Short mmCIF file of C-alpha atoms in Angstrom, two decimals:
data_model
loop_
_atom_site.label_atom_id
_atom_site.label_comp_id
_atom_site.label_asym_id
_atom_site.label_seq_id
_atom_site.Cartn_x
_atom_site.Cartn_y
_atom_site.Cartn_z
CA UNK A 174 0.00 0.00 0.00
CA UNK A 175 1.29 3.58 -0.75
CA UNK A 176 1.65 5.76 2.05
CA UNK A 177 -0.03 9.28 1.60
CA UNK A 178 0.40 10.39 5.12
CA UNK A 179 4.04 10.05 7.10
CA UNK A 180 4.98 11.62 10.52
CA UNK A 181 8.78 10.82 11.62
CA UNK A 182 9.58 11.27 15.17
CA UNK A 183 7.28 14.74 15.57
CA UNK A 184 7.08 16.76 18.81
CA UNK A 185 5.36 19.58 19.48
CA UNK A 186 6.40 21.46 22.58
CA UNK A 187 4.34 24.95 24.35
CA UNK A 188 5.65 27.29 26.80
CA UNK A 189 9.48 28.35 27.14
CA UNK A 190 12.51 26.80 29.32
CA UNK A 191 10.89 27.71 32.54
CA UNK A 192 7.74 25.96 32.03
CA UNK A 193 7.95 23.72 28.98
CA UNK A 194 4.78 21.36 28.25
CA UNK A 195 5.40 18.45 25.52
CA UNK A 196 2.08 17.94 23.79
CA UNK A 197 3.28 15.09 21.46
CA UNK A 198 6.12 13.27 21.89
CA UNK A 199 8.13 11.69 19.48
CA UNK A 200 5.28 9.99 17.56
CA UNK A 201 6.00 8.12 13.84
CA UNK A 202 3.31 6.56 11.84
CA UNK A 203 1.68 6.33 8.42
CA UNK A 204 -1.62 6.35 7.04
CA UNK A 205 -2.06 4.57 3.35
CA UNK A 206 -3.86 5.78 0.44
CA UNK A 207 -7.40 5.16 0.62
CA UNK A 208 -6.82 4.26 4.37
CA UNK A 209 -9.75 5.74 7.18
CA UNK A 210 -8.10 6.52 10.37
CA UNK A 211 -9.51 7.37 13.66
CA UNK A 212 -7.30 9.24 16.85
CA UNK A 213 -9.06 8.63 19.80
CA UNK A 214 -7.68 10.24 23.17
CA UNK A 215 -8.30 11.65 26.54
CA UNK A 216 -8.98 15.08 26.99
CA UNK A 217 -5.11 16.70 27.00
CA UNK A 218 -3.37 13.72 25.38
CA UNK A 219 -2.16 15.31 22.39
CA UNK A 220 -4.66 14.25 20.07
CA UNK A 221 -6.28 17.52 19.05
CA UNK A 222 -2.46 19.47 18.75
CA UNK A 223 -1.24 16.53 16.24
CA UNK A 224 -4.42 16.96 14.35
CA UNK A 225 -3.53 20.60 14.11
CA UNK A 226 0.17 19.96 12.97
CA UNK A 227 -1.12 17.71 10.55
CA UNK A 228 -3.45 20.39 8.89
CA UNK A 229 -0.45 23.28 8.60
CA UNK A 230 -2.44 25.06 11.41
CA UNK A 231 0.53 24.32 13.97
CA UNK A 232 4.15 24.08 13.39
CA UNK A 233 5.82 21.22 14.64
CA UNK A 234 8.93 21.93 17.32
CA UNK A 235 10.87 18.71 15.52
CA UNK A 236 10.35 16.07 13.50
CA UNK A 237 8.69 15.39 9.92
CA UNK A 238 5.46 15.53 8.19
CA UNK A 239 4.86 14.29 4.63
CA UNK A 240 1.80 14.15 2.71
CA UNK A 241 2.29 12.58 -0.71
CA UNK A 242 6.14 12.82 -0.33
CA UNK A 243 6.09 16.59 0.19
CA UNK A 244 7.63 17.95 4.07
CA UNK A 245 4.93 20.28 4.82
CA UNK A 246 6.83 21.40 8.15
CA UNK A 247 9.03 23.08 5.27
CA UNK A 248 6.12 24.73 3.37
CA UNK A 249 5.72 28.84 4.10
CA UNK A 250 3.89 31.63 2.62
CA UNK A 251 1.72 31.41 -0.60
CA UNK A 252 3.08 27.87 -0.78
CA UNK A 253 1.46 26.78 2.35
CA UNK A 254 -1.59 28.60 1.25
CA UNK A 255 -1.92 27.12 -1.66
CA UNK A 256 -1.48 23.83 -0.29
CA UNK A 257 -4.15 23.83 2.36
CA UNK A 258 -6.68 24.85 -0.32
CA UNK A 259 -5.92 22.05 -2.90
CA UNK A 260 -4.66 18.91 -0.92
CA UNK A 261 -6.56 19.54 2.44
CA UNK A 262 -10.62 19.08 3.08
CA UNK A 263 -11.32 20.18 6.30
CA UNK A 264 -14.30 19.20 8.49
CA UNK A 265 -14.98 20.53 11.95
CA UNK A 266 -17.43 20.19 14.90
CA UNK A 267 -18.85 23.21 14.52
CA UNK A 268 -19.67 23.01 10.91
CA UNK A 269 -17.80 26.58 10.16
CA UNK A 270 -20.44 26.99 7.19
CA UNK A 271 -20.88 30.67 6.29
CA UNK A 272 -24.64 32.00 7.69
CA UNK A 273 -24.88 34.19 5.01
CA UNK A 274 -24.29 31.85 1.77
CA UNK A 275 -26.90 28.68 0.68
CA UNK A 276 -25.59 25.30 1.17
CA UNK A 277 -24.72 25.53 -2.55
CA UNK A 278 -22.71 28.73 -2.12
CA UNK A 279 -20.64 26.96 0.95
CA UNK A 280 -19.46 24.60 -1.09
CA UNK A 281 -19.23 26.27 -4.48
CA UNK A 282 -16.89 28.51 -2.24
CA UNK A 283 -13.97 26.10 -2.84
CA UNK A 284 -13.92 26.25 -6.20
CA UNK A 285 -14.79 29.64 -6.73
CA UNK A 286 -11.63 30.62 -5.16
CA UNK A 287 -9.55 28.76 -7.58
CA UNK A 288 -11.03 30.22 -10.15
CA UNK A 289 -13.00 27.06 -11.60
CA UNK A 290 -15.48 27.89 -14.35
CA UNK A 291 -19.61 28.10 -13.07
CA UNK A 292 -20.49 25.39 -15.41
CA UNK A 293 -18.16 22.85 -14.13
CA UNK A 294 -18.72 23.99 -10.34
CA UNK A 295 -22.47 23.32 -11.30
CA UNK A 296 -21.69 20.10 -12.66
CA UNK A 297 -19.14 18.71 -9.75
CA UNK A 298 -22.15 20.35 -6.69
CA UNK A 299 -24.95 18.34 -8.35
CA UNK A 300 -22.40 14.94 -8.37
CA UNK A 301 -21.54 15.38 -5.20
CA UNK A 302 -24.85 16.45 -3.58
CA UNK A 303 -26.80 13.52 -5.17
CA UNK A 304 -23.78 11.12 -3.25
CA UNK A 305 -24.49 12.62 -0.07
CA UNK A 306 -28.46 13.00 -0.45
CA UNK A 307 -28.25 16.59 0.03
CA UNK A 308 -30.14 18.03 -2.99
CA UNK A 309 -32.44 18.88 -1.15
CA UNK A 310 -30.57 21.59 1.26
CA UNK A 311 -28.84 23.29 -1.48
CA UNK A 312 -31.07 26.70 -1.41
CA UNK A 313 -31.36 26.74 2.17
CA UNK A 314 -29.31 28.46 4.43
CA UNK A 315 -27.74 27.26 7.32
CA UNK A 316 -30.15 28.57 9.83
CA UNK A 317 -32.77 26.65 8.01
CA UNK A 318 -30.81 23.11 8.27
CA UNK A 319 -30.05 20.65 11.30
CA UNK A 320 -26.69 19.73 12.72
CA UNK A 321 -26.95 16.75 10.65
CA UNK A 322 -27.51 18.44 7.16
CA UNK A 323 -24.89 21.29 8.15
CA UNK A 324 -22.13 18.71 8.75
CA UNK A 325 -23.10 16.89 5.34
CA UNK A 326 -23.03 20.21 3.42
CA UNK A 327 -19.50 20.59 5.55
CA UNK A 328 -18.54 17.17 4.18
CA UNK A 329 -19.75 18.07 0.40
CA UNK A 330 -17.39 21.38 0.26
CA UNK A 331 -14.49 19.54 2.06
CA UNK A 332 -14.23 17.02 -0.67
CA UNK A 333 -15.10 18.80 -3.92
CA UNK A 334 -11.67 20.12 -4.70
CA UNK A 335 -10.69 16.43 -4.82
CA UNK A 336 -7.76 17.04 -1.85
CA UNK A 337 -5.58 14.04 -1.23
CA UNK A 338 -6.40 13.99 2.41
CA UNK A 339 -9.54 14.69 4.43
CA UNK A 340 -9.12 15.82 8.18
CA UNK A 341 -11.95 15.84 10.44
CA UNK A 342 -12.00 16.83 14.02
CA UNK A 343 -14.54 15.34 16.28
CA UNK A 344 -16.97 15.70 13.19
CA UNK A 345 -20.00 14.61 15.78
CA UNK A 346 -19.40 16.11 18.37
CA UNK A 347 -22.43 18.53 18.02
CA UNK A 348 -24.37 15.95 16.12
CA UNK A 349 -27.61 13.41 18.01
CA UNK A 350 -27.16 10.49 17.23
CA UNK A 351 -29.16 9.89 14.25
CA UNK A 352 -27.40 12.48 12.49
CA UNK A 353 -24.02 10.72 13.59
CA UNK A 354 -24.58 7.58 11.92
CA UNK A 355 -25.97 9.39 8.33
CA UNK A 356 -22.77 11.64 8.87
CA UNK A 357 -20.74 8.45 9.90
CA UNK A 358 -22.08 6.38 6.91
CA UNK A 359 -21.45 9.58 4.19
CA UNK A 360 -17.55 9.05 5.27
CA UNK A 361 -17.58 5.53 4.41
CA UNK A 362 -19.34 5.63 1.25
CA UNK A 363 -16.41 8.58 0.40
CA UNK A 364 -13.95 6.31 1.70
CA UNK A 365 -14.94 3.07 -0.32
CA UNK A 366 -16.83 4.95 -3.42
CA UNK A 367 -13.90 8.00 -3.74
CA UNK A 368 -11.22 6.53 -2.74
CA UNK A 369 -11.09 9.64 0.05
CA UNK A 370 -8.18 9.21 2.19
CA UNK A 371 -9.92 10.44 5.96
CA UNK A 372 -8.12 10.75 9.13
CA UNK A 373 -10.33 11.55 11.99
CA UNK A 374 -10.26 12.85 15.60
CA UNK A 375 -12.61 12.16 18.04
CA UNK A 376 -13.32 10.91 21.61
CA UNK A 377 -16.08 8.88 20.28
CA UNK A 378 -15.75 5.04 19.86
CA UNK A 379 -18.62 4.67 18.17
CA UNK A 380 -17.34 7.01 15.46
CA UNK A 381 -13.96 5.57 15.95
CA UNK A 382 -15.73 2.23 15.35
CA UNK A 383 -16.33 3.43 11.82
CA UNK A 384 -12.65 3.32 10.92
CA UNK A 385 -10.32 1.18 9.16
CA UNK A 386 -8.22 1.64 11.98
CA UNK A 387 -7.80 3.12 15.27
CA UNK A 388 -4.60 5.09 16.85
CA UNK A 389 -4.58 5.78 20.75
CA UNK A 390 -2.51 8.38 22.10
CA UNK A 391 -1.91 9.09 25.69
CA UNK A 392 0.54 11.88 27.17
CA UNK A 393 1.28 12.72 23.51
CA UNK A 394 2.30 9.46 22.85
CA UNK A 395 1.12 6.54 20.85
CA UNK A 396 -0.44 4.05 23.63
CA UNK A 397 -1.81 1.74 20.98
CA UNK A 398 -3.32 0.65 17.41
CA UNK A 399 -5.80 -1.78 16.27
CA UNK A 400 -7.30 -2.62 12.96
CA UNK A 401 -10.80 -3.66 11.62
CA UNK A 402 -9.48 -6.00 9.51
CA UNK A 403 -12.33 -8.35 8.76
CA UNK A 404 -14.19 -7.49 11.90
CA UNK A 405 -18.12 -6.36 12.16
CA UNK A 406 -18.20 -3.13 13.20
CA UNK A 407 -19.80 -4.29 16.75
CA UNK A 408 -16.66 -6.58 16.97
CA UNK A 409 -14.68 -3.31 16.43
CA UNK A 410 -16.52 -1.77 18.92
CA UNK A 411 -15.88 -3.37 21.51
CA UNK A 412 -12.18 -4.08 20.75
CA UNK A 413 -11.93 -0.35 20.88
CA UNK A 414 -13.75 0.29 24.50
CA UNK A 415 -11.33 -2.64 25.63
CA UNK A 416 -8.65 -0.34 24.97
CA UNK A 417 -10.66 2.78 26.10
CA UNK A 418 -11.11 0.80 29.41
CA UNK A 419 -7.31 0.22 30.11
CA UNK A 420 -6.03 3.53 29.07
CA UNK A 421 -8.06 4.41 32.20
CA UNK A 422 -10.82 6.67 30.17
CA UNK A 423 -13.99 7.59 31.63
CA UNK A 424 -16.86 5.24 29.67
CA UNK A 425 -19.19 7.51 29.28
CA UNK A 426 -16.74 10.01 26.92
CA UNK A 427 -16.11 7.27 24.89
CA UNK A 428 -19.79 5.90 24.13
#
């Protein structure tokens, strides 16, 4: 399998010599082409600051990050910029959907920036949206949708520049839980149908359950890994709240 995503010995430290804090420490690992990861983690272990290195929002202290062979620790400027808006789809908790814009606009938005003629945006939003079963929401607002439509139309703009990785962080966390298993279900019909490369962050193991493949991190360190393999995802489940349970994690954050 070809490796899209590779972090070599990465640490991220905060504070200065007086009162230094080291959020991830030393962690390596790869995630394939094609591959759906999940980064589950107590509150504080490093999960959500090794997302952000991993998306160009942080800068690592040491260590390596490549995406398809390129080191983006080395990437500045209109560079950087450039490559956050063509190889990265973002997805977030809070949706971060523009009030003001229709569903369509959001994720027209994208495109729009790069210049991309109307006709073929028109073309690639009516694809997409018929995927996702979201048709329907394109003239509305986001006021006028639920959590559950929001994240979808979230999910619709983050993927229709075609980037080579998708990064979402704790995608359900404002979500019920009908509206995580539709959301839940859209990223593994992009993983198996597109091909979409998705590495996910989330406290959640029955998102995490989801996943290809689970990384645990603890104290900014990698505690453990499992893999679906040819598991049912209640199998998976409960292989993952095993691990939940002995990394000492309070149950009820992880259900």
């Amino acid at each position: 399998m070809e490796a899209l995503l590779k972090l070599e010995k990465v640490e991220k430290y905060y504070g200065n010599k007086s009162n230094l804090t080291k959020a991830i420490d030393n962690i390596s690992f790869s995630v394939n082409k094609g591959e759906f990861v999940a980064i589950m983690g107590a509150s504080g272990s490093g999960k959500t600051t090794l997302l952000n290195c991993i998306s160009t929002i942080d800068k690592v202290t040491s260590g390596h990050i490549y995406i398809a062979d390129e080191d983006i620790t080395k990437l500045k400027g209109n560079n950087l910029n450039r490559f956050r808006r063509e190889e990265l789809g973002f997805i977030f908790q809070d949706f971060n959907l523009l009030d003001t814009l229709t569903g369509y606009e959001n994720i027209a938005l994208a495109l729009s920036i790069s210049n991309v003629p109307y006709k073929l945006i028109d073309k690639k939003i009516n694809e997409i949206a018929s995927r996702l079963n979201i048709k329907h929401i394109l003239k509305k607002h986001p006021y006028q949708m639920s959590g559950g439509e929001k994240q979808r139309i979230a999910s619709a703009r983050a993927i229709i520049t075609n980037p080579k990785l998708i990064l979402a962080d704790e995608p359900t966390g404002a979500l019920d839980s009908k509206s995580s298993k539709m959301l839940l279900e859209s990223f593994n019909y992009l993983n198996k149908e597109f091909l979409s490369t998705i590495l996910m962050v989330t406290h959640d193991a029955f998102s995490a359950s989801y996943a290809s493949r689970v990384i645990f991190i603890k104290d900014g360190k990698i505690f453990n890994e499992i893999i679906k393999a040819q598991k049912s995802r209640k199998e998976f489940f409960d292989e993952i709240i095993d691990v939940v349970t002995i990394l000492g994690g309070d149950l009820n954050d992880a259900l």
